[in-house]
CSV table of C-alpha atoms and ligand atoms in Angstrom, one decimal:
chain,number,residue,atom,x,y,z
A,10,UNK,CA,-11.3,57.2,-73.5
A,11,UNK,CA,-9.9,56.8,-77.3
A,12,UNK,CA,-9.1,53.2,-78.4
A,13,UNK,CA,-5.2,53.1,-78.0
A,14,UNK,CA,-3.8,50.7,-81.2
A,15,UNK,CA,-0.2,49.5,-80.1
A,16,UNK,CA,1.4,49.1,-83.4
A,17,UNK,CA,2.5,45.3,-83.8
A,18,UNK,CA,5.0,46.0,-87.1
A,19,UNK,CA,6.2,48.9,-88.6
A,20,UNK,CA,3.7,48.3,-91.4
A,21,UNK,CA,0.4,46.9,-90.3
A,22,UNK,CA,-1.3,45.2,-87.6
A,23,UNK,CA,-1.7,46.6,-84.4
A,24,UNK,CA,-3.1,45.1,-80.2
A,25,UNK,CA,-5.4,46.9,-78.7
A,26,UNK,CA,-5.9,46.4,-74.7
A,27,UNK,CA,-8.0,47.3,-72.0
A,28,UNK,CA,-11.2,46.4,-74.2
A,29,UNK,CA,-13.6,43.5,-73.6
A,30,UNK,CA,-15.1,43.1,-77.1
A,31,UNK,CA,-18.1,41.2,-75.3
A,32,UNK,CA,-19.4,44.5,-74.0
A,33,UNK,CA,-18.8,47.6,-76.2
A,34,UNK,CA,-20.0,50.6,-76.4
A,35,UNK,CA,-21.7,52.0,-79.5
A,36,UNK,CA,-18.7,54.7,-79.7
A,37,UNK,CA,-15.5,51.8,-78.9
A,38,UNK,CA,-17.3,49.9,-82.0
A,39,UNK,CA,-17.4,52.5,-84.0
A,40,UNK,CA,-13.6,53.3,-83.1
A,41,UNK,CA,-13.0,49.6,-83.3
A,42,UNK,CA,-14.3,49.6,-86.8
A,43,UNK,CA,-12.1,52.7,-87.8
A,44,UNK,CA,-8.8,50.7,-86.3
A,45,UNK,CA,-9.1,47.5,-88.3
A,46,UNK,CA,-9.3,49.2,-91.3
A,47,UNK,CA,-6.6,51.8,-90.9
A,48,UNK,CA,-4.2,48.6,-89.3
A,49,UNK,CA,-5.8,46.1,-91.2
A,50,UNK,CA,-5.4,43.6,-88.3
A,51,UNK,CA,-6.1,43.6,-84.9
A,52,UNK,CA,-5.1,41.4,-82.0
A,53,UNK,CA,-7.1,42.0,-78.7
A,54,UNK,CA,-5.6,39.3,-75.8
A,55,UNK,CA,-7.9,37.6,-73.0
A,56,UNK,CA,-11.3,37.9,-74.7
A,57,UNK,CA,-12.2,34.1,-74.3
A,58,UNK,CA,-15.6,34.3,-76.0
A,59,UNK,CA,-18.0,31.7,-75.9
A,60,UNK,CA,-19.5,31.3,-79.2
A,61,UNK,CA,-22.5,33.1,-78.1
A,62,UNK,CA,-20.5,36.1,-77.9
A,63,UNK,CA,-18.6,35.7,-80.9
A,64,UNK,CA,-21.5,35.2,-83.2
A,65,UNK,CA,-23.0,38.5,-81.1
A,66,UNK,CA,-20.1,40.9,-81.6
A,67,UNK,CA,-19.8,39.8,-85.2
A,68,UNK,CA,-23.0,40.6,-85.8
A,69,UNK,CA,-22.6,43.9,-84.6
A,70,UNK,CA,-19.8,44.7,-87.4
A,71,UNK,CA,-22.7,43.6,-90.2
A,72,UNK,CA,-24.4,40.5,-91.5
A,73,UNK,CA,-22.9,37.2,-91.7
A,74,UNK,CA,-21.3,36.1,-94.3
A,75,UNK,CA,-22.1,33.2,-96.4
A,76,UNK,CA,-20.3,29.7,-95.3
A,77,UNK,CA,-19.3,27.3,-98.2
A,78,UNK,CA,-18.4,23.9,-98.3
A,79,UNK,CA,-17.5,24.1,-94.4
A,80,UNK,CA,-19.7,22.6,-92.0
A,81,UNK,CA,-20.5,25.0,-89.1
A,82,UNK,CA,-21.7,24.3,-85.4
A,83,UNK,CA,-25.3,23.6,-85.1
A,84,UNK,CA,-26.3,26.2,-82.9
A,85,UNK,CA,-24.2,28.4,-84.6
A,86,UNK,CA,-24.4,28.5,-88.6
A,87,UNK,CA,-22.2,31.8,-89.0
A,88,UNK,CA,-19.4,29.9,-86.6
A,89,UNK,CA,-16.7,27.6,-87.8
A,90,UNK,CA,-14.4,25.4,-85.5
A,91,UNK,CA,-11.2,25.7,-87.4
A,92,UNK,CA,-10.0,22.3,-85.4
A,93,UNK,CA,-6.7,20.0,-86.0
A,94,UNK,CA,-6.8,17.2,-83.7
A,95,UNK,CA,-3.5,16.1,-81.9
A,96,UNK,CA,-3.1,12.9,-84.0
A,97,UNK,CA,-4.0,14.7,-87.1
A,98,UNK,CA,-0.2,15.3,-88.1
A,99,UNK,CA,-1.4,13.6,-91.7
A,100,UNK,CA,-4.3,15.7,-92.4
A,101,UNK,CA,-5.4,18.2,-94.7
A,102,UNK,CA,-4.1,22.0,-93.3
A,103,UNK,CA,-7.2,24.4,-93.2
A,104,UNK,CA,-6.0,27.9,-94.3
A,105,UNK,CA,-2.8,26.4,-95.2
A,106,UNK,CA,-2.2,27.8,-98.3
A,107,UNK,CA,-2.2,31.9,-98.6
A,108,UNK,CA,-5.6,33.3,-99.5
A,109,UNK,CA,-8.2,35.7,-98.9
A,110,UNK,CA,-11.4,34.5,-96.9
A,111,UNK,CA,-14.2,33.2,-100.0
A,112,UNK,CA,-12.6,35.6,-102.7
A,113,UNK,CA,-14.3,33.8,-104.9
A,114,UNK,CA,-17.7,34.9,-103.7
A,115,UNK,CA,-19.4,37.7,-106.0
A,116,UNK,CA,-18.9,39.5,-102.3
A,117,UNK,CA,-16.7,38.1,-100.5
A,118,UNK,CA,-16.3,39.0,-96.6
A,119,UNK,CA,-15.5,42.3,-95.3
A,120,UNK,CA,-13.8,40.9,-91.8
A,121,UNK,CA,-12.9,37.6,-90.2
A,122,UNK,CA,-12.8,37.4,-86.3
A,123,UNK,CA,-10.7,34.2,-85.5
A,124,UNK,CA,-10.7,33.4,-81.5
A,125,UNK,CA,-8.6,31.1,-79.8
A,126,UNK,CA,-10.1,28.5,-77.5
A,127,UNK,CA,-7.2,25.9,-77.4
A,128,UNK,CA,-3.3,26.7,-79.0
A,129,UNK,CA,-0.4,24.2,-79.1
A,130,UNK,CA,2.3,24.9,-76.9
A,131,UNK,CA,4.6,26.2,-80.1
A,132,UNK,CA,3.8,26.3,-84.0
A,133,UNK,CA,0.3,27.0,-85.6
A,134,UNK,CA,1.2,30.8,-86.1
A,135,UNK,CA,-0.8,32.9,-88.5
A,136,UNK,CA,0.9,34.9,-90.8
A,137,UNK,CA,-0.8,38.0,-92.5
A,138,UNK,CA,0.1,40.1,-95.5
A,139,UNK,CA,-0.6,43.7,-96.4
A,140,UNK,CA,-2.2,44.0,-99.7
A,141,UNK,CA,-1.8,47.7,-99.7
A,142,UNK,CA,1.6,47.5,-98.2
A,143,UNK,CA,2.6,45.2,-101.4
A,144,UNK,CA,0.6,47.3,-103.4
A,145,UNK,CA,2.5,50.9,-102.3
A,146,UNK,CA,5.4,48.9,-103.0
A,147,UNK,CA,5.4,48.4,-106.5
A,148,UNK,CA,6.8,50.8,-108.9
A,149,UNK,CA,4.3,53.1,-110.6
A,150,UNK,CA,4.8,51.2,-114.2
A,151,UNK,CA,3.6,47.9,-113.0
A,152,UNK,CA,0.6,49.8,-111.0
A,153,UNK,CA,-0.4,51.1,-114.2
A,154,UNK,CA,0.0,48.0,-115.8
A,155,UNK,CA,-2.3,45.8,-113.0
A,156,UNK,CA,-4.8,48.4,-112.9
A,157,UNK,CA,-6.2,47.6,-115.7
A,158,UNK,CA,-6.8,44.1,-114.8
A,159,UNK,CA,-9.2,41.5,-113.9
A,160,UNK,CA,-8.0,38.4,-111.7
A,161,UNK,CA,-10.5,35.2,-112.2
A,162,UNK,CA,-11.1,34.2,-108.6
A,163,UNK,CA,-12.3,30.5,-108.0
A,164,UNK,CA,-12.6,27.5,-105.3
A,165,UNK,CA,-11.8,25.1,-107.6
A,166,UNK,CA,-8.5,23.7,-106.3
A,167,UNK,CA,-9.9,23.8,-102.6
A,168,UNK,CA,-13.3,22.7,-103.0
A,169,UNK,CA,-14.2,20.7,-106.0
A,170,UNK,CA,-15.4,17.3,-105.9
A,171,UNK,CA,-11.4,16.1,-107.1
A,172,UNK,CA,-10.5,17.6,-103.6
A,173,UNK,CA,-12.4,15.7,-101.5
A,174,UNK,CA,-10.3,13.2,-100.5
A,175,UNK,CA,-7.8,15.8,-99.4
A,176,UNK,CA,-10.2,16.6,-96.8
A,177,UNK,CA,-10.8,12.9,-95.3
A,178,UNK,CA,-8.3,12.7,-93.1
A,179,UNK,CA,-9.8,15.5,-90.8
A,180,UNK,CA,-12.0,14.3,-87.6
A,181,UNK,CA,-12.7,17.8,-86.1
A,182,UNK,CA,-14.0,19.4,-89.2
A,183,UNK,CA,-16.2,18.6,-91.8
A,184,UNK,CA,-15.5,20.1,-95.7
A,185,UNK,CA,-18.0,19.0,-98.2
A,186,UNK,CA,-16.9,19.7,-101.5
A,187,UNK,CA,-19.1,20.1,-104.6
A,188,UNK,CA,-19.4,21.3,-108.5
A,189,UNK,CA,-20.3,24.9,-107.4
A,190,UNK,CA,-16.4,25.1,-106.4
A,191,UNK,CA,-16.0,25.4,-110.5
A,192,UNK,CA,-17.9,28.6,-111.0
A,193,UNK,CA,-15.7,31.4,-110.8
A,194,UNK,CA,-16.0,35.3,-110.3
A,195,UNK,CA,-14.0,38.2,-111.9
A,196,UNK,CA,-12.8,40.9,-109.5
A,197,UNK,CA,-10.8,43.9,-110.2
A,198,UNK,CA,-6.7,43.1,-109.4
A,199,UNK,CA,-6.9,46.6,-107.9
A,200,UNK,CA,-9.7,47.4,-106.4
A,201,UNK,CA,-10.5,50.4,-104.4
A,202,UNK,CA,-11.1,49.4,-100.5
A,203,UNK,CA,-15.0,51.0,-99.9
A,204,UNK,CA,-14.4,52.3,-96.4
A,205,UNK,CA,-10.4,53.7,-96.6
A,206,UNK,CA,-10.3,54.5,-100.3
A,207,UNK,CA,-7.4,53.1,-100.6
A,208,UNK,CA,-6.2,51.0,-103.5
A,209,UNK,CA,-5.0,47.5,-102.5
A,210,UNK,CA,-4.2,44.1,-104.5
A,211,UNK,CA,-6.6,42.0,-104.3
A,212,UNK,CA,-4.7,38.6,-105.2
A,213,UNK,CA,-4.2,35.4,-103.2
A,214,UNK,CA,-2.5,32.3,-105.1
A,215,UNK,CA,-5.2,29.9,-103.6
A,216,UNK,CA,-8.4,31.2,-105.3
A,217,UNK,CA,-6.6,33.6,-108.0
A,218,UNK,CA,-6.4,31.1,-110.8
A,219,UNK,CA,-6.0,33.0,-114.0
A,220,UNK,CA,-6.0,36.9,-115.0
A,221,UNK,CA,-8.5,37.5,-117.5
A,222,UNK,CA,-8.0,37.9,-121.6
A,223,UNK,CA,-4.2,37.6,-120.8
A,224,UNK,CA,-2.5,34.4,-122.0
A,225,UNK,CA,-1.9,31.4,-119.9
A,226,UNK,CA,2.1,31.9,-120.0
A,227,UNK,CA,1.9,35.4,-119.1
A,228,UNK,CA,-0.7,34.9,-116.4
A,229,UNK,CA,0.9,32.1,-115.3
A,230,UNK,CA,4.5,34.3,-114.6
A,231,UNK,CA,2.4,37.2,-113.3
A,232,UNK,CA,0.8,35.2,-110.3
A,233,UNK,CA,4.2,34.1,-109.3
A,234,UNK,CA,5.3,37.1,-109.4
A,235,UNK,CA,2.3,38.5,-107.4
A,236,UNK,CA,2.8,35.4,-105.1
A,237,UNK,CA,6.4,36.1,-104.1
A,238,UNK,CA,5.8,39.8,-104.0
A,239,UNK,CA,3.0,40.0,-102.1
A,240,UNK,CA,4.2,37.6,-99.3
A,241,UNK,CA,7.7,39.0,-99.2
A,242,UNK,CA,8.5,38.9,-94.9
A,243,UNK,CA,8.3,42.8,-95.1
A,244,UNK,CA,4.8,42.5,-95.6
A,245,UNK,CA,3.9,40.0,-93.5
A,246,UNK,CA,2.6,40.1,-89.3
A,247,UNK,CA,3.0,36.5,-87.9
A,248,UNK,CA,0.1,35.7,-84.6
A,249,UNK,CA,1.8,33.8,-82.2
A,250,UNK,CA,-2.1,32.6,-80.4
A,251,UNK,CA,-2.4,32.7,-76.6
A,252,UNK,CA,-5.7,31.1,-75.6
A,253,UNK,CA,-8.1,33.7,-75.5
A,254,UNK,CA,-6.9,35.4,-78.5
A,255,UNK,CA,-9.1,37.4,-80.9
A,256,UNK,CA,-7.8,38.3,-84.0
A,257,UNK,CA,-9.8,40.4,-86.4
A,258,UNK,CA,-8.4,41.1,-89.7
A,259,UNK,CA,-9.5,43.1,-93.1
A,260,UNK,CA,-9.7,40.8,-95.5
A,261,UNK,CA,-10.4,43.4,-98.1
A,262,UNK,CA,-6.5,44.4,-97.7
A,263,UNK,CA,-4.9,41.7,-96.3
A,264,UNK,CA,-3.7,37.4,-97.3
A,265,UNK,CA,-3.3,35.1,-94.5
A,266,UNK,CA,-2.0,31.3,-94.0
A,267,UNK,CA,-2.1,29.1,-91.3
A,268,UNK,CA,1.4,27.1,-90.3
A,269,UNK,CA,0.9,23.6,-89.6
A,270,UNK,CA,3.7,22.9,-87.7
A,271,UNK,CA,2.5,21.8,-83.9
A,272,UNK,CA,2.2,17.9,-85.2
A,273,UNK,CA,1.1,15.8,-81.5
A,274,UNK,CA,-1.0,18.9,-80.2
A,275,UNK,CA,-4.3,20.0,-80.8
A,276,UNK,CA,-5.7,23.3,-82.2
A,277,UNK,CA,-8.6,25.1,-82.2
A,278,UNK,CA,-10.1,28.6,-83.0
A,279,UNK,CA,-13.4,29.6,-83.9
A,280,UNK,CA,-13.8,31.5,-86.7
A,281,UNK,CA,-16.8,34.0,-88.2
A,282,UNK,CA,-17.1,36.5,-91.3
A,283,UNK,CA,-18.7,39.3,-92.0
A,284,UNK,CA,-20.1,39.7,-95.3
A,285,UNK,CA,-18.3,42.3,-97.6
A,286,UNK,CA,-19.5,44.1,-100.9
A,287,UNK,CA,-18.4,43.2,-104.6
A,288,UNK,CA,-14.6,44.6,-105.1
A,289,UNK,CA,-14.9,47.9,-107.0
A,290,UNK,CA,-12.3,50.4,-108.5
B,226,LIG,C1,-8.3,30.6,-91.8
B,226,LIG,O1,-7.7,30.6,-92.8
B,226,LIG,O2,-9.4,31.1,-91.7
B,226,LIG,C2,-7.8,29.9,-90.6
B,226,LIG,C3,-6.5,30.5,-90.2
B,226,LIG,C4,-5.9,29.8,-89.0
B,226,LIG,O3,-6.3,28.7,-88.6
B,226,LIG,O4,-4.9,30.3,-88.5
């Protein structure tokens, strides 16, 4: 029987039921793989996988992708516990700040799978953007205009040694910053997504720090602008978690940020990525 996508917005994002992604078939993957990239995010409810499973379905969607400056489990070096503990109000907000998994890797991931293992009672939403919903947005002179362009991705306001202290306050996660944080890679603004065709923007206001050859003022006013446009509400899904969520998203063509807004309860999700390919147009 044919995957059945319920539609979760009337621009991206879609739930899919009566699938137990701890047991699929060679076809539902391959069907599984075709709906996140046409709805760019998927939600499928009462998976509760162990990390076992996780890191096994991931797997089956392609290699691991590289983990920076995060510590992962020790069993499992591809899974990260994205945990805030309940006393933690103070503490730094991972994924609080919209951005694309690692776009500052020379190829950064293809898919994250987030899972759910323990969700305050309200708050700690996700909210996700479509980059080729903001994109299809714009009027044709500014497409023109950003197609020719190269955005300078880099982890240095996240993970540079000066942003280690940000990270102290955290007991359930470890974040070790360090000088490679400084490096930065060039990807095309607009590049062309490898398994849709599409075009998307590929531009987050966390790693995105400069666009290059264009001066600072006028880079400066163009990633506010991109900022603003591309996480305009019309854009946007917002996860509400129920424990046993799994939430799969594109991060080829979509931003995400976490809310951090459930101060005196704890959180947890586990999180892997597949690796992606450079961004090409
Ligand atoms: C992330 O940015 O990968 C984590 C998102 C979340 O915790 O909701």
């Amino acid at each position: 029987m044919p995957i059945k996508a319920q539609p979760l917005t009337g621009v991206f994002a879609a739930e899919i039921s009566g699938i137990n992604l701890a047991s699929l078939s060679e076809g539902d993957l391959a069907e599984l793989r075709a709906v996140m990239c046409a709805h760019e995010v998927v939600v499928v409810r009462g998976q509760t996988l162990e990390p076992a499973q996780q890191s096994a379905f991931s797997a089956r969607l392609g290699p691991f992708g590289e983990v920076p400056f995060i510590a992962t489990m020790d069993e499992f070096p591809e899974v990260i516990r994205v945990v805030k503990e309940a006393d933690e109000g103070a503490a730094f907000n991972f994924g609080g700040a919209w951005h694309s998994d690692f776009s500052f890797q020379n190829e950064p991931p293809s898919f994250t799978i987030l899972s759910a293992v323990d969700v305050p009672p309200w708050g700690g939403d996700t909210c996700f953007a479509s980059m080729t919903a903001a994109w299809n947005a714009l009027h044709e002179p500014m497409q023109i205009r950003l197609r020719a362009l190269k955005a300078v991705h880099s982890a240095r306001d996240a993970y540079s040694p000066k942003m280690q202290a940000l990270h102290t306050g955290m007991s359930g996660m470890q974040i070790v910053c360090d000088e490679s944080a400084n490096d930065h890679r060039v990807h095309p603004l607009v590049p062309v997504h490898p398994e849709t065709g599409r075009e998307v923007l590929f531009f987050n206001r966390a790693y995105v720090r400069d666009i290059e050859n264009m001066p600072n003022d006028e880079a400066q006013s163009l990633m506010s602008f991109l900022h603003l446009h591309t996480t305009d509400v019309k854009f946007m899904y917002r996860h509400r978690w129920q424990s046993g969520d799994v939430v799969i998203w594109d991060n080829r063509s979509t931003q995400h940020v976490a809310l951090n807004d459930y101060g005196g309860f704890r959180r947890e999700l586990r999180r892997t990525t597949i690796a992606g390919e450079s961004p090409q147009r």
